[in-house]
Coordinates of C-alpha atoms in Angstrom, one line a residue:
M1444 CA 55.4 63.1 41.9
V1445 CA 54.2 66.0 44.0
T1446 CA 50.7 67.1 43.2
A1447 CA 48.8 70.4 43.8
K1448 CA 46.5 68.4 46.1
D1449 CA 49.4 67.3 48.2
V1450 CA 50.8 70.8 48.5
K1451 CA 47.4 72.1 49.5
E1452 CA 47.0 69.4 52.2
L1453 CA 50.5 70.2 53.6
R1454 CA 49.8 73.9 53.6
E1455 CA 46.5 73.3 55.5
K1456 CA 48.3 71.1 58.1
T1457 CA 51.2 73.4 58.7
G1458 CA 50.2 76.9 57.5
A1459 CA 53.5 77.1 55.7
G1460 CA 53.8 78.9 52.4
M1461 CA 52.9 77.2 49.1
M1462 CA 56.4 77.3 47.8
D1463 CA 57.8 75.9 51.0
C1464 CA 55.3 73.1 51.1
K1465 CA 56.2 72.1 47.5
K1466 CA 59.9 72.1 48.3
A1467 CA 59.3 70.1 51.5
L1468 CA 57.4 67.4 49.6
T1469 CA 59.9 67.3 46.8
E1470 CA 62.8 66.9 49.3
C1471 CA 60.9 64.1 51.1
D1472 CA 59.7 62.3 48.0
G1473 CA 56.1 63.1 48.6
D1474 CA 56.0 61.7 52.2
M1475 CA 53.6 63.9 54.1
A1476 CA 54.8 63.1 57.6
K1477 CA 58.4 63.6 56.7
A1478 CA 57.6 66.8 54.9
I1479 CA 55.9 68.1 58.1
D1480 CA 59.1 67.2 60.1
W1481 CA 61.2 68.9 57.4
L1482 CA 59.2 72.1 57.8
R1483 CA 59.5 72.0 61.5
E1484 CA 63.3 71.4 61.3
K1485 CA 63.6 74.4 59.1
G1486 CA 61.6 76.5 61.6
I1487 CA 58.9 77.1 59.0
A1488 CA 56.1 75.2 60.7
K1489 CA 56.8 77.0 63.9
A1490 CA 56.4 80.3 62.0
A1491 CA 53.1 79.0 60.6
K1492 CA 51.7 78.9 64.1
K1493 CA 51.7 82.7 64.1
A1494 CA 49.5 82.8 61.0
D1495 CA 46.4 83.7 62.9
R1496 CA 47.9 86.7 64.6
I1497 CA 47.0 90.2 63.5
A1498 CA 49.8 92.1 61.7
A1499 CA 48.8 95.7 61.4
E1500 CA 52.1 97.4 62.0
G1501 CA 55.2 97.4 59.8
L1502 CA 56.6 99.6 57.1
S1503 CA 55.9 100.6 53.5
R1504 CA 58.5 101.4 50.8
V1505 CA 58.5 103.4 47.6
A1506 CA 61.4 103.1 45.2
V1507 CA 62.2 104.3 41.7
E1508 CA 64.7 103.0 39.2
G1509 CA 64.7 104.4 35.7
N1510 CA 61.2 104.1 34.2
T1511 CA 60.0 101.7 36.9
A1512 CA 58.6 102.5 40.4
V1513 CA 57.4 100.1 43.1
V1514 CA 55.3 100.8 46.3
F1515 CA 54.8 98.0 48.8
E1516 CA 53.7 97.3 52.4
V1517 CA 55.0 94.7 54.8
N1518 CA 53.1 94.2 58.0
T1519 CA 54.3 93.0 61.4
E1520 CA 52.5 92.6 64.8
T1521 CA 54.4 95.4 66.6
D1522 CA 56.2 98.5 65.6
F1523 CA 59.3 97.3 67.3
V1524 CA 60.1 95.0 64.4
A1525 CA 60.4 98.0 62.1
K1526 CA 63.8 98.7 63.8
N1527 CA 65.0 95.1 63.4
E1528 CA 68.0 94.8 61.0
Q1529 CA 66.8 91.5 59.5
F1530 CA 63.4 93.0 58.8
L1531 CA 64.9 96.1 57.2
G1532 CA 67.2 93.9 55.2
L1533 CA 64.2 91.9 54.0
L1534 CA 62.5 95.1 52.8
D1535 CA 65.7 96.1 50.9
T1536 CA 65.7 92.7 49.2
M1537 CA 62.1 93.0 48.3
K1538 CA 62.7 96.5 46.8
E1539 CA 65.6 95.2 44.7
V1540 CA 63.6 92.1 43.5
F1541 CA 60.4 93.9 42.7
L1542 CA 62.1 96.6 40.7
Q1543 CA 63.7 93.9 38.6
V1544 CA 60.8 91.4 38.3
K1545 CA 58.0 94.0 38.1
P1546 CA 55.4 91.6 39.7
E1547 CA 51.8 92.1 38.4
S1548 CA 50.1 90.7 41.5
L1549 CA 50.7 89.9 45.1
E1550 CA 51.1 86.2 44.2
A1551 CA 53.7 87.0 41.6
A1552 CA 55.6 89.2 44.2
L1553 CA 55.6 86.3 46.7
A1554 CA 56.9 83.9 44.1
A1555 CA 59.6 86.2 42.9
E1556 CA 63.1 84.9 43.7
K1557 CA 66.6 86.0 44.6
D1558 CA 69.4 83.5 44.6
G1559 CA 66.9 80.7 44.2
K1560 CA 64.8 81.6 47.3
S1561 CA 61.3 83.1 46.9
I1562 CA 60.1 86.2 48.7
E1563 CA 57.5 84.0 50.4
T1564 CA 60.2 81.8 51.9
M1565 CA 62.2 84.7 53.0
I1566 CA 59.2 86.1 54.8
T1567 CA 58.5 82.7 56.5
E1568 CA 62.1 82.4 57.6
A1569 CA 62.1 86.0 59.0
T1570 CA 58.9 85.2 60.9
A1571 CA 60.5 82.2 62.5
T1572 CA 63.7 84.1 63.4
I1573 CA 62.2 87.4 64.6
G1574 CA 59.2 85.7 66.3
E1575 CA 56.4 87.8 64.9
K1576 CA 54.1 87.3 62.0
I1577 CA 55.3 89.1 58.9
S1578 CA 53.3 89.4 55.8
L1579 CA 53.6 91.2 52.4
R1580 CA 50.2 92.9 52.2
R1581 CA 50.3 94.7 48.8
V1582 CA 52.5 95.7 45.9
A1583 CA 52.0 98.3 43.2
V1584 CA 54.3 98.6 40.2
V1585 CA 54.1 101.6 38.0
T1586 CA 56.0 102.2 34.7
K1587 CA 56.4 105.5 32.9
T1588 CA 57.5 106.8 29.5
D1589 CA 60.5 109.0 28.9
D1590 CA 58.4 112.1 28.8
E1591 CA 56.8 111.4 32.2
M1592 CA 58.3 111.7 35.7
F1593 CA 58.0 110.1 39.1
G1594 CA 57.7 111.9 42.4
S1595 CA 58.1 109.8 45.5
Y1596 CA 57.9 110.4 49.3
M1597 CA 58.1 108.3 52.4
H1598 CA 56.7 109.7 55.7
M1599 CA 58.2 108.8 59.1
G1600 CA 60.5 106.2 57.6
G1601 CA 57.8 104.4 55.8
S1602 CA 54.6 104.7 57.8
I1603 CA 53.2 106.2 54.6
S1604 CA 54.7 105.9 51.1
A1605 CA 53.4 107.9 48.1
L1606 CA 54.2 107.8 44.4
A1607 CA 53.0 110.4 41.9
L1608 CA 53.2 110.1 38.1
L1609 CA 53.3 113.4 36.1
K1610 CA 53.7 114.3 32.5
G1611 CA 54.8 117.6 30.9
K1612 CA 57.7 119.7 32.0
Q1613 CA 60.3 117.7 33.8
D1614 CA 60.7 119.1 37.3
E1615 CA 61.6 116.7 40.1
A1616 CA 60.7 119.3 42.8
V1617 CA 57.2 119.6 41.5
A1618 CA 56.8 115.8 41.3
K1619 CA 58.0 115.4 44.9
D1620 CA 55.6 118.1 46.0
I1621 CA 52.7 116.1 44.6
A1622 CA 53.9 112.9 46.2
M1623 CA 54.0 114.8 49.5
Q1624 CA 50.5 116.2 48.9
V1625 CA 49.2 112.7 48.3
A1626 CA 50.9 111.4 51.5
S1627 CA 49.6 114.2 53.7
M1628 CA 46.1 114.8 52.3
N1629 CA 45.1 111.3 51.2
P1630 CA 43.1 112.0 48.0
G1631 CA 41.0 109.3 46.5
Y1632 CA 41.1 110.4 42.8
V1633 CA 43.2 112.7 40.6
T1634 CA 40.2 114.6 39.2
R1635 CA 36.4 114.6 39.5
N1636 CA 36.2 112.7 36.2
D1637 CA 38.0 109.8 37.9
M1638 CA 35.4 109.6 40.6
P1639 CA 32.8 106.8 40.3
K1640 CA 29.3 108.2 39.4
E1641 CA 27.7 106.4 42.4
I1642 CA 29.8 108.4 44.8
V1643 CA 28.8 111.7 43.2
D1644 CA 25.1 110.6 43.0
H1645 CA 25.1 109.6 46.6
E1646 CA 26.5 112.9 47.8
R1647 CA 24.0 114.7 45.6
E1648 CA 21.1 112.7 47.2
I1649 CA 22.4 113.7 50.7
Q1650 CA 22.7 117.3 49.9
T1651 CA 19.3 117.4 48.2
E1652 CA 17.7 116.1 51.4
I1653 CA 19.6 118.5 53.5
T1654 CA 18.6 121.4 51.3
K1655 CA 15.0 120.4 51.2
A1656 CA 14.9 120.3 55.0
D1657 CA 16.4 123.8 55.3
E1658 CA 13.4 126.1 56.1
K1659 CA 15.5 129.2 55.1
L1660 CA 15.5 127.9 51.5
A1661 CA 11.9 126.9 51.3
N1662 CA 10.8 129.7 49.0
K1663 CA 13.8 129.6 46.7
P1664 CA 13.2 128.8 43.0
E1665 CA 14.1 125.3 41.8
K1666 CA 17.0 126.6 39.7
V1667 CA 18.5 128.4 42.6
L1668 CA 18.1 125.3 44.8
A1669 CA 19.8 123.2 42.1
G1670 CA 22.7 125.6 42.1
I1671 CA 23.0 125.4 45.9
I1672 CA 22.9 121.6 45.9
E1673 CA 25.7 121.4 43.3
G1674 CA 27.8 123.9 45.2
R1675 CA 27.5 121.8 48.3
V1676 CA 28.3 118.6 46.4
S1677 CA 31.4 120.2 44.9
K1678 CA 32.6 121.5 48.2
N1679 CA 32.2 118.2 50.0
L1680 CA 33.9 116.2 47.2
Q1681 CA 36.8 118.5 46.5
D1682 CA 39.0 117.1 49.2
M1683 CA 38.7 113.6 47.6
C1684 CA 40.1 115.0 44.3
L1685 CA 43.9 115.7 44.3
V1686 CA 43.7 118.6 41.8
E1687 CA 41.0 120.3 43.8
Q1688 CA 42.7 120.1 47.2
P1689 CA 44.4 123.2 48.7
F1690 CA 48.2 122.9 48.0
F1691 CA 49.9 122.1 51.3
K1692 CA 52.7 124.7 50.7
N1693 CA 50.1 127.4 49.8
P1694 CA 46.6 126.7 51.0
D1695 CA 45.3 129.6 48.9
Q1696 CA 46.2 127.7 45.7
K1697 CA 44.7 124.5 44.4
V1698 CA 47.0 121.6 43.5
G1699 CA 45.7 121.7 40.0
Q1700 CA 46.7 125.4 39.6
Y1701 CA 50.2 124.7 41.1
V1702 CA 50.8 121.9 38.6
K1703 CA 49.5 123.8 35.6
E1704 CA 51.7 126.8 36.4
A1705 CA 54.6 124.4 36.5
G1706 CA 53.8 123.1 33.0
A1707 CA 52.8 119.7 34.2
E1708 CA 49.8 117.4 34.6
I1709 CA 49.1 114.7 37.1
V1710 CA 48.6 111.2 35.6
S1711 CA 48.1 109.0 38.6
F1712 CA 49.3 108.3 42.1
V1713 CA 49.7 105.5 44.7
R1714 CA 49.5 105.9 48.4
F1715 CA 50.1 103.1 51.0
A1716 CA 49.6 103.9 54.7
V1717 CA 50.7 101.0 57.0
G1718 CA 47.8 99.2 58.5
E1719 CA 45.0 101.2 56.9
G1720 CA 41.8 99.1 56.8
I1721 CA 43.2 96.4 59.1
E1722 CA 41.1 95.9 62.2
K1723 CA 43.6 95.9 65.1
R1724 CA 43.1 93.6 68.0
E1725 CA 42.6 95.3 71.3
D1726 CA 44.6 93.3 73.9
N1727 CA 44.6 93.9 77.6
F1728 CA 48.0 95.3 78.4
A1729 CA 48.5 93.3 81.5
D1730 CA 47.6 90.1 79.7
E1731 CA 50.0 91.0 76.9
V1732 CA 52.9 91.5 79.3
M1733 CA 52.1 88.1 81.0
N1734 CA 52.0 86.4 77.6
Q1735 CA 55.4 87.8 76.7
A1736 CA 56.9 87.0 80.0
F1737 CA 55.8 83.4 80.1
G1738 CA 55.7 82.7 76.4
N1739 CA 52.0 81.9 76.2

């Protein structure tokens, strides 16, 4: 009988995925040494050696099918892999599986299967074949009602993927415009009401100190100063709120105005930019070439 402890031990020894370790132990009747050899023979343990590499490149995807939409990001070590047919095929498979399974977490997404093979196993096999660390970083699944609509947009083939959910008058062009706005202007929230209080309070503290230090405002009444502070807070926070941003097709108009005139309302959005928040390793170029040439 294969125990969770055995799976954990094998995973620590090889770096292979949980599902692969469980399968290896099952195939080898729980024999740890044979399971390690099994993983090596399948090329999975070899792929595991790449686990400590930094994968900050790759592609994102956004896909819509009926009332379900999915956005996900898959990372690689270099941008060259983004042109690899096997890698692109892997992304297509993920898209198909995620739309069908609707995984609620990254773990569920990795465990999702097609033809009896998990996404995690597919990633491990692709890593072994392509020769670069590949990892599924994040997945977001959004569902809608019949009176809502999706807008989606992928920039530069998947360097950024954005999904917008709107309600009200059905207009695919408007929904896509909002997805493009999200991709290009990177808002943090739909409206000011969605913004955490601590962010607003922090900005107010900063603007209060700046205003107090301004000698030109020294003799202004408290009420006037309060108005100046709130005005500055509003100005500095507006770019973080989608509805307050200038509309990219008409900078004289706010996004909120554009959507309202179209008879719609923004419900939510998702934006994945490849590699954002990942600290990329700075390699010496000469060393990198030598490593590739001699396989170090």
